[in-house]
């Protein structure tokens, strides 16, 4: 029972420093990836506005990036570990594991022109406690000789606000 007081104190402190946040989510089917979702959460923590970008493919998180106001208009790509994990977890991509491993051995990394998945934030504007913008996901999937898929899918535009408590 002694520890429950610490947990309550921690929750009280956390609630005091975090304002309400607003969340937006959109999903699309991208060939060879299937259901791909982007979730954005906008809020304020200790006088800093933040936006959290979450990319899930078939209900598995592959990108979870939190950014501050200064970097809202950016593109965020899966790192090499996330790309390999996505490949291993996806039957349409797993047949390329030998080519991906050879590419990593040859170059030391996976070139974005061969295999990449990125979330782009476009036309972002912040005013007070509101941020607006649009989101897309670009996927370059297994473009070693020819591409399994290469394209950009729009996820639409959003308007997020938080309230100062």
PDB file of C-alpha atoms in Angstrom:
ATOM      1  CA  UNK A   1       0.000   0.000   0.000  1.00  0.00           C
ATOM      2  CA  UNK A   2       2.931   2.310   0.588  1.00  0.00           C
ATOM      3  CA  UNK A   3       3.719   2.435  -3.182  1.00  0.00           C
ATOM      4  CA  UNK A   4       0.182   3.483  -4.155  1.00  0.00           C
ATOM      5  CA  UNK A   5       0.795   6.927  -2.619  1.00  0.00           C
ATOM      6  CA  UNK A   6       3.790   7.414  -4.916  1.00  0.00           C
ATOM      7  CA  UNK A   7       1.731   6.368  -7.928  1.00  0.00           C
ATOM      8  CA  UNK A   8      -1.050   8.815  -7.012  1.00  0.00           C
ATOM      9  CA  UNK A   9       1.498  11.612  -6.530  1.00  0.00           C
ATOM     10  CA  UNK A  10       3.087  10.811  -9.918  1.00  0.00           C
ATOM     11  CA  UNK A  11      -0.314  10.851 -11.636  1.00  0.00           C
ATOM     12  CA  UNK A  12      -1.158  14.169  -9.960  1.00  0.00           C
ATOM     13  CA  UNK A  13       2.128  15.722 -11.123  1.00  0.00           C
ATOM     14  CA  UNK A  14       1.664  14.336 -14.643  1.00  0.00           C
ATOM     15  CA  UNK A  15      -1.869  15.752 -14.874  1.00  0.00           C
ATOM     16  CA  UNK A  16      -0.655  19.150 -13.661  1.00  0.00           C
ATOM     17  CA  UNK A  17       1.954  19.449 -16.426  1.00  0.00           C
ATOM     18  CA  UNK A  18       0.026  18.029 -19.388  1.00  0.00           C
ATOM     19  CA  UNK A  19      -2.744  20.047 -20.988  1.00  0.00           C
ATOM     20  CA  UNK A  20      -5.550  18.342 -22.842  1.00  0.00           C
ATOM     21  CA  UNK A  21      -4.491  17.000 -26.208  1.00  0.00           C
ATOM     22  CA  UNK A  22      -6.300  16.539 -29.484  1.00  0.00           C
ATOM     23  CA  UNK A  23      -5.941  13.451 -31.676  1.00  0.00           C
ATOM     24  CA  UNK A  24      -6.549  12.768 -35.368  1.00  0.00           C
ATOM     25  CA  UNK A  25      -6.316   9.388 -37.087  1.00  0.00           C
ATOM     26  CA  UNK A  26      -6.674   8.299 -40.702  1.00  0.00           C
ATOM     27  CA  UNK A  27      -6.105   4.911 -42.324  1.00  0.00           C
ATOM     28  CA  UNK A  28      -5.585   3.825 -45.925  1.00  0.00           C
ATOM     29  CA  UNK A  29      -4.727   0.609 -47.685  1.00  0.00           C
ATOM     30  CA  UNK A  30      -1.309   0.852 -49.313  1.00  0.00           C
ATOM     31  CA  UNK A  31      -0.476  -2.003 -51.714  1.00  0.00           C
ATOM     32  CA  UNK A  32       1.732  -4.646 -50.048  1.00  0.00           C
ATOM     33  CA  UNK A  33       1.414  -2.905 -46.671  1.00  0.00           C
ATOM     34  CA  UNK A  34      -2.363  -3.247 -46.259  1.00  0.00           C
ATOM     35  CA  UNK A  35      -3.939  -1.116 -43.517  1.00  0.00           C
ATOM     36  CA  UNK A  36      -1.591   1.759 -42.789  1.00  0.00           C
ATOM     37  CA  UNK A  37      -2.661   4.366 -40.230  1.00  0.00           C
ATOM     38  CA  UNK A  38      -1.312   7.748 -39.193  1.00  0.00           C
ATOM     39  CA  UNK A  39      -2.262   9.135 -35.787  1.00  0.00           C
ATOM     40  CA  UNK A  40      -1.381  12.693 -34.769  1.00  0.00           C
ATOM     41  CA  UNK A  41      -1.654  13.947 -31.195  1.00  0.00           C
ATOM     42  CA  UNK A  42      -1.219  17.652 -30.485  1.00  0.00           C
ATOM     43  CA  UNK A  43      -0.829  19.118 -27.021  1.00  0.00           C
ATOM     44  CA  UNK A  44       1.278  21.106 -24.628  1.00  0.00           C
ATOM     45  CA  UNK A  45       3.712  19.942 -21.974  1.00  0.00           C
ATOM     46  CA  UNK A  46       5.475  22.412 -19.664  1.00  0.00           C
ATOM     47  CA  UNK A  47       4.995  25.443 -21.960  1.00  0.00           C
ATOM     48  CA  UNK A  48       6.063  23.535 -25.106  1.00  0.00           C
ATOM     49  CA  UNK A  49       3.689  22.611 -27.924  1.00  0.00           C
ATOM     50  CA  UNK A  50       4.274  19.138 -29.303  1.00  0.00           C
ATOM     51  CA  UNK A  51       2.959  16.921 -32.058  1.00  0.00           C
ATOM     52  CA  UNK A  52       3.265  13.151 -31.852  1.00  0.00           C
ATOM     53  CA  UNK A  53       3.329  11.237 -35.147  1.00  0.00           C
ATOM     54  CA  UNK A  54       2.465   7.538 -34.996  1.00  0.00           C
ATOM     55  CA  UNK A  55       2.544   5.239 -38.045  1.00  0.00           C
ATOM     56  CA  UNK A  56       1.049   1.778 -37.728  1.00  0.00           C
ATOM     57  CA  UNK A  57       0.910  -0.958 -40.334  1.00  0.00           C
ATOM     58  CA  UNK A  58      -1.537  -3.773 -39.642  1.00  0.00           C
ATOM     59  CA  UNK A  59      -1.880  -2.556 -36.023  1.00  0.00           C
ATOM     60  CA  UNK A  60       1.894  -2.625 -35.344  1.00  0.00           C
ATOM     61  CA  UNK A  61       3.680   0.655 -34.487  1.00  0.00           C
ATOM     62  CA  UNK A  62       6.672   1.321 -36.743  1.00  0.00           C
ATOM     63  CA  UNK A  63       7.170   5.057 -36.180  1.00  0.00           C
ATOM     64  CA  UNK A  64       6.488   7.007 -32.998  1.00  0.00           C
ATOM     65  CA  UNK A  65       8.009  10.471 -33.193  1.00  0.00           C
ATOM     66  CA  UNK A  66       7.342  13.461 -30.942  1.00  0.00           C
ATOM     67  CA  UNK A  67       8.318  16.880 -32.219  1.00  0.00           C
ATOM     68  CA  UNK A  68       8.287  20.409 -30.901  1.00  0.00           C
ATOM     69  CA  UNK A  69       6.823  23.472 -32.618  1.00  0.00           C
ATOM     70  CA  UNK A  70       9.962  24.298 -34.590  1.00  0.00           C
ATOM     71  CA  UNK A  71       9.842  21.103 -36.641  1.00  0.00           C
ATOM     72  CA  UNK A  72       6.170  20.572 -37.451  1.00  0.00           C
ATOM     73  CA  UNK A  73       6.615  20.684 -41.240  1.00  0.00           C
ATOM     74  CA  UNK A  74       8.806  17.699 -41.921  1.00  0.00           C
ATOM     75  CA  UNK A  75       9.037  14.228 -43.328  1.00  0.00           C
ATOM     76  CA  UNK A  76       9.685  11.289 -41.004  1.00  0.00           C
ATOM     77  CA  UNK A  77      10.923   7.982 -42.381  1.00  0.00           C
ATOM     78  CA  UNK A  78      11.168   4.576 -40.789  1.00  0.00           C
ATOM     79  CA  UNK A  79      14.704   3.791 -39.721  1.00  0.00           C
ATOM     80  CA  UNK A  80      16.511   0.688 -40.947  1.00  0.00           C
ATOM     81  CA  UNK A  81      15.493  -1.418 -37.943  1.00  0.00           C
ATOM     82  CA  UNK A  82      11.820  -0.534 -38.432  1.00  0.00           C
ATOM     83  CA  UNK A  83      12.054  -1.292 -42.166  1.00  0.00           C
ATOM     84  CA  UNK A  84      13.565  -4.720 -41.487  1.00  0.00           C
ATOM     85  CA  UNK A  85      10.912  -5.403 -38.846  1.00  0.00           C
ATOM     86  CA  UNK A  86       8.162  -4.337 -41.265  1.00  0.00           C
ATOM     87  CA  UNK A  87       9.609  -6.647 -43.908  1.00  0.00           C
ATOM     88  CA  UNK A  88       9.826  -9.557 -41.476  1.00  0.00           C
ATOM     89  CA  UNK A  89       6.214  -9.026 -40.331  1.00  0.00           C
ATOM     90  CA  UNK A  90       4.741  -8.699 -43.817  1.00  0.00           C
ATOM     91  CA  UNK A  91       4.280 -11.694 -46.117  1.00  0.00           C
ATOM     92  CA  UNK A  92       4.329  -9.548 -49.276  1.00  0.00           C
ATOM     93  CA  UNK A  93       7.709  -8.048 -48.316  1.00  0.00           C
ATOM     94  CA  UNK A  94       9.427 -10.928 -46.522  1.00  0.00           C
ATOM     95  CA  UNK A  95      10.404 -12.625 -49.783  1.00  0.00           C
ATOM     96  CA  UNK A  96      12.832  -9.713 -50.329  1.00  0.00           C
ATOM     97  CA  UNK A  97      14.852 -10.399 -47.166  1.00  0.00           C
ATOM     98  CA  UNK A  98      17.868 -11.766 -49.052  1.00  0.00           C
ATOM     99  CA  UNK A  99      18.034  -8.668 -51.285  1.00  0.00           C
ATOM    100  CA  UNK A 100      17.630  -6.334 -48.311  1.00  0.00           C
ATOM    101  CA  UNK A 101      20.357  -8.140 -46.345  1.00  0.00           C
ATOM    102  CA  UNK A 102      22.708  -8.051 -49.353  1.00  0.00           C
ATOM    103  CA  UNK A 103      22.049  -4.331 -49.781  1.00  0.00           C
ATOM    104  CA  UNK A 104      22.812  -3.675 -46.105  1.00  0.00           C
ATOM    105  CA  UNK A 105      26.020  -5.727 -46.405  1.00  0.00           C
ATOM    106  CA  UNK A 106      27.085  -3.890 -49.573  1.00  0.00           C
ATOM    107  CA  UNK A 107      26.201  -0.305 -48.612  1.00  0.00           C
ATOM    108  CA  UNK A 108      25.867  -0.449 -44.826  1.00  0.00           C
ATOM    109  CA  UNK A 109      22.290   0.844 -45.073  1.00  0.00           C
ATOM    110  CA  UNK A 110      19.095   0.544 -47.124  1.00  0.00           C
ATOM    111  CA  UNK A 111      18.961   3.281 -49.813  1.00  0.00           C
ATOM    112  CA  UNK A 112      15.668   5.211 -49.733  1.00  0.00           C
ATOM    113  CA  UNK A 113      15.294   4.643 -53.483  1.00  0.00           C
ATOM    114  CA  UNK A 114      15.159   0.873 -52.812  1.00  0.00           C
ATOM    115  CA  UNK A 115      12.974   0.659 -49.705  1.00  0.00           C
ATOM    116  CA  UNK A 116      11.467   3.394 -47.554  1.00  0.00           C
ATOM    117  CA  UNK A 117       8.237   4.395 -45.839  1.00  0.00           C
ATOM    118  CA  UNK A 118       7.799   8.039 -44.822  1.00  0.00           C
ATOM    119  CA  UNK A 119       5.123  10.235 -43.247  1.00  0.00           C
ATOM    120  CA  UNK A 120       5.050  13.818 -44.517  1.00  0.00           C
ATOM    121  CA  UNK A 121       3.468  16.781 -42.748  1.00  0.00           C
ATOM    122  CA  UNK A 122       2.604  19.491 -45.262  1.00  0.00           C
ATOM    123  CA  UNK A 123       1.205  23.002 -45.113  1.00  0.00           C
ATOM    124  CA  UNK A 124       1.337  23.069 -41.321  1.00  0.00           C
ATOM    125  CA  UNK A 125       0.302  26.272 -39.609  1.00  0.00           C
ATOM    126  CA  UNK A 126       0.146  26.932 -35.911  1.00  0.00           C
ATOM    127  CA  UNK A 127      -1.905  29.667 -34.321  1.00  0.00           C
ATOM    128  CA  UNK A 128      -2.232  29.784 -30.554  1.00  0.00           C
ATOM    129  CA  UNK A 129      -3.339  26.356 -29.407  1.00  0.00           C
ATOM    130  CA  UNK A 130      -4.400  25.166 -32.877  1.00  0.00           C
ATOM    131  CA  UNK A 131      -2.415  23.510 -35.620  1.00  0.00           C
ATOM    132  CA  UNK A 132      -3.618  22.618 -39.101  1.00  0.00           C
ATOM    133  CA  UNK A 133      -1.978  20.732 -41.925  1.00  0.00           C
ATOM    134  CA  UNK A 134      -2.110  17.783 -44.250  1.00  0.00           C
ATOM    135  CA  UNK A 135      -0.489  14.361 -44.134  1.00  0.00           C
ATOM    136  CA  UNK A 136       0.644  11.828 -46.701  1.00  0.00           C
ATOM    137  CA  UNK A 137       2.582   8.578 -46.645  1.00  0.00           C
ATOM    138  CA  UNK A 138       5.096   7.769 -49.353  1.00  0.00           C
ATOM    139  CA  UNK A 139       6.205   4.185 -49.791  1.00  0.00           C
ATOM    140  CA  UNK A 140       9.012   2.853 -51.932  1.00  0.00           C
ATOM    141  CA  UNK A 141       8.757  -0.902 -51.552  1.00  0.00           C
ATOM    142  CA  UNK A 142      11.465  -3.228 -52.764  1.00  0.00           C
ATOM    143  CA  UNK A 143      12.661  -1.249 -55.806  1.00  0.00           C
ATOM    144  CA  UNK A 144      15.742  -3.383 -56.464  1.00  0.00           C
ATOM    145  CA  UNK A 145      15.006  -4.370 -60.063  1.00  0.00           C
ATOM    146  CA  UNK A 146      11.408  -3.263 -60.323  1.00  0.00           C
ATOM    147  CA  UNK A 147       9.169  -1.954 -57.550  1.00  0.00           C
ATOM    148  CA  UNK A 148       6.697  -3.962 -55.548  1.00  0.00           C
ATOM    149  CA  UNK A 149       4.984  -0.583 -54.993  1.00  0.00           C
ATOM    150  CA  UNK A 150       6.051   3.052 -55.236  1.00  0.00           C
ATOM    151  CA  UNK A 151       3.710   5.928 -54.563  1.00  0.00           C
ATOM    152  CA  UNK A 152       2.335   8.562 -52.227  1.00  0.00           C
ATOM    153  CA  UNK A 153      -1.054   8.277 -50.549  1.00  0.00           C
ATOM    154  CA  UNK A 154      -2.822  11.341 -49.168  1.00  0.00           C
ATOM    155  CA  UNK A 155      -4.285  10.907 -45.693  1.00  0.00           C
ATOM    156  CA  UNK A 156      -6.119  14.224 -45.770  1.00  0.00           C
ATOM    157  CA  UNK A 157      -5.957  17.424 -43.795  1.00  0.00           C
ATOM    158  CA  UNK A 158      -6.531  17.984 -40.108  1.00  0.00           C
ATOM    159  CA  UNK A 159      -7.204  20.667 -37.527  1.00  0.00           C
ATOM    160  CA  UNK A 160      -6.044  19.934 -33.979  1.00  0.00           C
ATOM    161  CA  UNK A 161      -6.472  22.070 -30.848  1.00  0.00           C
ATOM    162  CA  UNK A 162      -5.705  21.662 -27.183  1.00  0.00           C
ATOM    163  CA  UNK A 163      -7.174  23.574 -24.287  1.00  0.00           C
ATOM    164  CA  UNK A 164      -5.073  25.234 -21.619  1.00  0.00           C
ATOM    165  CA  UNK A 165      -6.309  24.010 -18.279  1.00  0.00           C
TER     166      UNK A 165
END
